[in-house]
Amino acid sequence: MNVLSMNLPNLITGNSDVITIINGFLFLLAGVAIMLFGIGLMSDSLRDVAGTRFKRLIEKSTNSLIKGVLVGTLVTALLHSSAGVTALTIGLVRAGLMTFPQSIGIIMGANIGTTFTGVLAAIDISKYAIIIVFLGFIITLFRPKKVKLVGWAIFGMGLLFLGLQFMSSSVKTIFSNDTLSNIMHFFDAETNPAKALAGTGVGTLLTFVLQSSTSFMVVLQEIYANGTISIFGAIPLMLGANIGTTFTAIIASAGAGPEAKKTGVVHVVFNVVGVIPFLIAYWPFAKLMELIERYILRSDSPLALTIAISNTIQNVLSTVILFFMPKQLIWITNKFVKKKNGSSENHLEFNDALVQEPHLALAFVKKVLLLTLDTVGEYFSLTKSLLNPNNKDLLEINEKEHLEGPAAAKALAKTTKDAESESEALEMIIDNYEKRTHDYLIKISASGVSESEALLVSLYSDNNKDLERIGDHLNNIVAFFLEIYNAKQTIPEEELHELQNMFNILEDILNNIKNAQTSGVIDALEAALKAEDEIDKLEKQYKLAHIERMQNKTKLEHIDENYSEILSNLERIGDHLHNIAQALYDPREIYQPR
């Protein structure tokens, strides 16, 4: 039984038509609020039950367009929110876990999946709303967490259908008024294309205000079922809803990097391009739906189903057509979002919204650590090259707009052409990444992590600090070298040979760690771990040899005063590289719970 099939109670008393309309609108807003709350509760509960499965599913769907469409459709149908799935996709792009072209399939699928709620609303399952709410509440009383979450998901579904009941009954009350009914008749565009265009604009605006195409579509379906508007007026309003829903993507991508902005814009481009052919051919399309309603749908089928099916057909056909034109979509989008000169393609953002999904947030942290490792590698190469003070390549400065990646250090050296400036710039970049990564890992820990995720938090936190300390030691070594060269002195051949030997061993360790990080193959780390012992032995050996050489000198130079410190800094770099290699090789041996 429909619990709201009776007349709506008056929230505001009075006998005038105005009071009746106000009451109707209040119940309509209440219905929208209950439905959106139910969708939110159901979506959050399903995400908690699935854990990271939805996110992993989306991540793994990026290797083909068809897989992206299917996954986007499935996830949106389950979560009843294309805006939520689109916002999640933009978040993945912002974090660098998905590229803009890879996101297109998900966006396409989300447009199909969102029509599922309209079909459910049209077939009148809402009459069982109270039973579904009660069943969900009973299940929430059980102890197991996942069972409880399933109960909340069912409870949210019941609220969704309860909200639909409120909206259905309020629409009948509102449009029983002749004035409002005549306003809706204005959009009957059977013979007037200008009215179709106006209807599309109104549908876009109202969907933007509601921030939910689902809510607007449900109301439109009820208005049509009530006989207030014809199919020729409903179709343009429906098309407008498909444009209005894209504003959520624009909001989600605001302030993001170019790739994430493109993901938001491509949603707009896809929906607008998909609407245009149907708007141009609105009359034959509406006529087709009229024939389907008359000859294919059963006579006892709810009229709202006609609009729900229209929406599904439009989104499916748009996706099928544009599925074969991803390059054209990318080309159009690139016209709206142009990359700034010198901006980084690998722009990474510490997105706080991602913290609630530790699996994804930690994947992002790994990417930042790889970028920091690349910067450390660049810094190491700069420092090693200072063993040859005649290397003019050190002094070539290329301007760069954004502080991102190893080469970005040159942005801080626009007006000075010396290695000291570049060294300071690299040190600042590494320190910046260390601080931001440290703060981000704290936020991830505070969000609640599993045992395996806690292990990664500890591993990444230590790696982060080790990389920052390597940067400090390299900065010290550069300062020592520059002090020697500024005094117009050189490094003696024996010391030069010893330093080159230590630098070469450390470079091998660094390259082995890079390969293990990027490829996941850790066999080479065994050699890296053994090489660090060699560094310790060489430090002691070279210090003793240097002391013996100094005993035969009558005058000490800058290299004599700094040589032991240079060796000590190189040895400490070896220690930190050893820590990183050991953590990668067998993290559980290091992070055993006490």
Coordinates of C-alpha atoms in Angstrom, one line a residue, residues 226-480:
N226 CA 0.0 13.0 -13.9
G227 CA -0.8 14.2 -17.4
T228 CA 0.4 17.7 -16.8
I229 CA 2.8 17.7 -19.6
S230 CA 3.0 15.9 -22.9
I231 CA 5.9 13.8 -24.2
F232 CA 6.8 16.7 -26.5
G233 CA 7.3 18.9 -23.4
A234 CA 9.0 16.3 -21.2
I235 CA 11.8 15.3 -23.7
P236 CA 13.4 18.7 -23.8
L237 CA 13.3 19.0 -20.0
M238 CA 14.9 15.6 -19.8
L239 CA 17.7 16.6 -22.2
G240 CA 18.3 19.7 -20.0
A241 CA 18.7 17.5 -17.0
N242 CA 21.5 15.6 -18.7
I243 CA 23.4 18.9 -19.2
G244 CA 22.6 20.3 -15.7
T245 CA 24.1 17.2 -14.0
T246 CA 27.6 18.1 -15.4
F247 CA 28.0 21.1 -13.1
T248 CA 28.9 18.7 -10.3
A249 CA 31.9 17.6 -12.3
I250 CA 33.0 21.2 -12.9
I251 CA 32.7 22.0 -9.2
A252 CA 34.7 18.8 -8.3
S253 CA 37.5 19.8 -10.7
A254 CA 37.7 23.4 -9.6
G255 CA 41.2 24.3 -8.4
A256 CA 42.6 21.1 -9.8
G257 CA 45.5 20.6 -12.2
P258 CA 45.0 20.5 -16.0
E259 CA 44.4 16.8 -16.2
A260 CA 41.6 16.8 -13.6
K261 CA 40.0 19.9 -15.1
K262 CA 39.9 18.1 -18.5
T263 CA 38.1 15.2 -16.8
G264 CA 35.4 17.6 -15.5
V265 CA 35.2 19.4 -18.9
V266 CA 35.0 16.2 -20.9
H267 CA 31.9 15.3 -18.9
V268 CA 30.3 18.5 -20.0
V269 CA 31.4 18.0 -23.6
F270 CA 30.2 14.4 -23.7
N271 CA 26.8 15.3 -22.3
V272 CA 26.3 18.4 -24.4
V273 CA 27.4 16.7 -27.6
G274 CA 25.2 13.8 -26.8
V275 CA 22.1 16.0 -26.2
I276 CA 22.4 18.1 -29.4
P277 CA 21.3 15.5 -31.9
F278 CA 18.3 14.6 -29.8
L279 CA 17.4 18.2 -29.3
I280 CA 17.5 18.9 -33.0
A281 CA 15.4 15.7 -33.6
Y282 CA 13.3 16.1 -30.5
W283 CA 10.0 15.8 -32.4
P284 CA 10.7 12.4 -34.1
F285 CA 12.3 11.2 -30.9
A286 CA 9.2 12.2 -28.9
K287 CA 7.0 10.6 -31.6
L288 CA 9.0 7.4 -31.3
M289 CA 8.6 7.3 -27.6
E290 CA 4.9 8.0 -28.0
L291 CA 4.6 4.9 -30.3
I292 CA 6.7 2.8 -27.9
E293 CA 4.3 3.8 -25.1
R294 CA 1.3 3.0 -27.1
Y295 CA 2.3 -0.3 -28.8
I296 CA 5.2 -1.8 -26.8
L297 CA 4.6 -1.0 -23.2
R298 CA 1.8 -2.9 -21.5
S299 CA -1.4 -1.0 -21.0
D300 CA -1.1 -1.3 -17.3
S301 CA 2.6 0.0 -17.3
P302 CA 3.1 3.2 -15.4
L303 CA 3.3 6.3 -17.7
A304 CA 6.5 7.4 -15.8
L305 CA 8.3 4.4 -17.4
T306 CA 8.1 6.2 -20.8
I307 CA 10.3 9.1 -19.6
A308 CA 12.6 6.7 -17.8
I309 CA 13.1 4.6 -21.0
S310 CA 13.5 7.8 -23.0
N311 CA 16.3 8.9 -20.7
T312 CA 18.0 5.4 -21.0
I313 CA 17.7 5.3 -24.8
Q314 CA 19.2 8.8 -25.1
N315 CA 22.2 8.0 -22.8
V316 CA 22.9 4.6 -24.3
L317 CA 22.7 5.9 -27.9
S318 CA 24.9 8.9 -27.1
T319 CA 27.5 6.6 -25.5
V320 CA 27.4 4.2 -28.5
I321 CA 27.9 7.0 -31.0
L322 CA 30.7 8.8 -29.0
F323 CA 32.3 5.6 -28.0
F324 CA 34.0 5.5 -31.4
M325 CA 35.2 9.1 -31.1
P326 CA 37.4 9.4 -27.9
K327 CA 40.1 11.2 -29.8
Q328 CA 37.6 13.9 -31.0
L329 CA 36.3 14.3 -27.4
I330 CA 39.9 14.7 -26.2
W331 CA 40.6 17.3 -29.0
I332 CA 37.5 19.3 -28.1
T333 CA 38.3 19.2 -24.4
N334 CA 41.9 20.3 -25.0
K335 CA 40.5 23.4 -26.7
F336 CA 38.8 24.4 -23.5
V337 CA 41.6 23.4 -21.1
K338 CA 45.0 24.4 -22.5
K339 CA 48.2 23.3 -20.8
K340 CA 50.3 26.3 -19.6
N341 CA 53.8 26.6 -21.1
G342 CA 56.2 24.5 -19.0
S343 CA 53.5 23.0 -16.8
S344 CA 54.2 19.5 -15.6
E345 CA 52.2 16.6 -17.1
N346 CA 52.8 14.7 -13.8
H347 CA 51.2 17.3 -11.7
L348 CA 50.3 15.7 -8.3
E349 CA 47.9 17.0 -5.7
F350 CA 47.6 16.0 -2.1
N351 CA 43.9 15.5 -2.2
D352 CA 42.4 15.3 1.3
A353 CA 39.2 13.6 -0.1
L354 CA 41.3 10.6 -1.1
V355 CA 42.4 10.1 2.6
Q356 CA 39.1 8.3 3.3
E357 CA 40.2 5.6 0.9
P358 CA 43.6 4.5 2.4
H359 CA 44.4 2.1 -0.5
L360 CA 44.2 4.9 -3.0
A361 CA 45.9 7.5 -0.8
L362 CA 48.8 5.2 -0.2
A363 CA 49.1 4.5 -3.9
F364 CA 49.4 8.3 -4.4
V365 CA 52.0 8.5 -1.6
K366 CA 54.1 5.9 -3.4
K367 CA 53.9 8.0 -6.6
V368 CA 55.1 11.1 -4.6
L369 CA 58.0 9.0 -3.1
L370 CA 59.0 7.9 -6.6
L371 CA 59.0 11.6 -7.7
T372 CA 61.1 12.4 -4.6
L373 CA 63.4 9.6 -5.4
D374 CA 63.9 11.0 -8.9
T375 CA 64.6 14.4 -7.4
V376 CA 67.2 12.8 -5.1
G377 CA 68.7 11.0 -8.1
E378 CA 69.0 14.4 -10.0
Y379 CA 70.6 15.9 -6.9
F380 CA 73.0 13.0 -6.6
S381 CA 74.0 13.4 -10.3
L382 CA 74.6 17.1 -9.8
T383 CA 76.7 16.5 -6.8
K384 CA 78.8 13.8 -8.5
S385 CA 79.3 16.0 -11.5
L386 CA 80.9 18.6 -9.2
L387 CA 83.9 16.2 -9.0
N388 CA 84.6 17.7 -12.5
P389 CA 84.5 21.5 -12.0
N390 CA 84.8 22.1 -15.7
N391 CA 81.4 20.5 -16.5
K392 CA 79.6 23.4 -18.1
D393 CA 76.3 21.4 -18.3
L394 CA 75.9 22.3 -14.6
L395 CA 75.5 25.9 -15.4
E396 CA 72.7 25.6 -18.1
I397 CA 69.5 26.8 -16.5
N398 CA 66.1 26.1 -18.2
E399 CA 63.2 28.1 -17.0
K400 CA 60.3 26.1 -15.6
E401 CA 57.0 27.5 -14.3
H402 CA 55.9 24.8 -11.7
L403 CA 58.0 23.3 -8.9
E404 CA 57.3 19.7 -9.9
G405 CA 59.8 16.9 -10.6
P406 CA 63.6 16.8 -10.8
A407 CA 64.1 19.4 -13.6
A408 CA 61.8 21.9 -11.7
A409 CA 64.8 22.9 -9.6
K410 CA 65.9 25.1 -12.5
A411 CA 62.8 27.3 -11.9
L412 CA 64.4 28.6 -8.7
A413 CA 67.6 29.4 -10.6
K414 CA 66.2 31.7 -13.3
T415 CA 68.7 34.5 -12.7
T416 CA 71.8 32.7 -11.4
K417 CA 73.8 30.3 -13.4
D418 CA 75.7 28.2 -10.9
A419 CA 75.4 24.8 -9.2
E420 CA 74.9 26.3 -5.8
S421 CA 71.6 27.8 -6.8
E422 CA 70.4 24.6 -8.4
S423 CA 71.5 22.6 -5.3
E424 CA 69.5 24.9 -3.0
A425 CA 66.5 24.5 -5.3
L426 CA 66.7 20.7 -5.2
E427 CA 67.0 20.8 -1.5
M428 CA 63.9 22.9 -1.2
I429 CA 61.9 20.6 -3.4
I430 CA 62.9 17.5 -1.4
D431 CA 62.1 19.3 1.9
N432 CA 58.7 20.4 0.5
Y433 CA 57.8 16.9 -0.6
E434 CA 59.0 15.5 2.8
K435 CA 56.8 17.8 4.8
R436 CA 53.7 17.4 2.7
T437 CA 54.1 13.6 2.5
H438 CA 54.6 13.4 6.3
D439 CA 51.4 15.4 7.0
Y440 CA 49.5 13.4 4.4
L441 CA 50.5 10.1 6.0
I442 CA 49.3 11.3 9.4
K443 CA 45.9 12.1 7.9
I444 CA 45.8 8.6 6.3
S445 CA 46.6 7.0 9.7
A446 CA 43.9 9.1 11.4
S447 CA 41.3 7.9 8.9
G448 CA 41.6 4.3 10.1
V449 CA 43.8 1.7 8.3
S450 CA 44.1 -2.0 8.1
E451 CA 47.1 -4.0 9.4
S452 CA 48.6 -4.2 5.9
E453 CA 47.9 -0.5 5.3
A454 CA 49.5 0.4 8.6
L455 CA 52.7 -1.4 7.5
L456 CA 52.8 0.7 4.3
V457 CA 52.3 3.9 6.3
S458 CA 55.3 3.0 8.5
L459 CA 57.4 2.0 5.5
Y460 CA 56.5 5.1 3.5
S461 CA 57.1 7.4 6.5
D462 CA 60.6 6.0 7.0
N463 CA 61.4 6.1 3.3
N464 CA 60.2 9.7 3.2
K465 CA 62.5 10.7 6.1
D466 CA 65.5 8.8 4.6
L467 CA 65.1 10.6 1.3
E468 CA 65.0 14.0 3.0
R469 CA 68.1 13.2 5.0
I470 CA 69.9 12.1 1.8
G471 CA 69.1 15.6 0.4
D472 CA 70.6 17.2 3.5
H473 CA 73.9 15.2 3.1
L474 CA 74.1 16.0 -0.6
N475 CA 73.6 19.7 0.3
N476 CA 76.5 19.4 2.7
I477 CA 78.8 17.8 0.1
V478 CA 77.9 20.4 -2.5
A479 CA 78.8 23.1 0.0
F480 CA 82.2 21.4 0.7

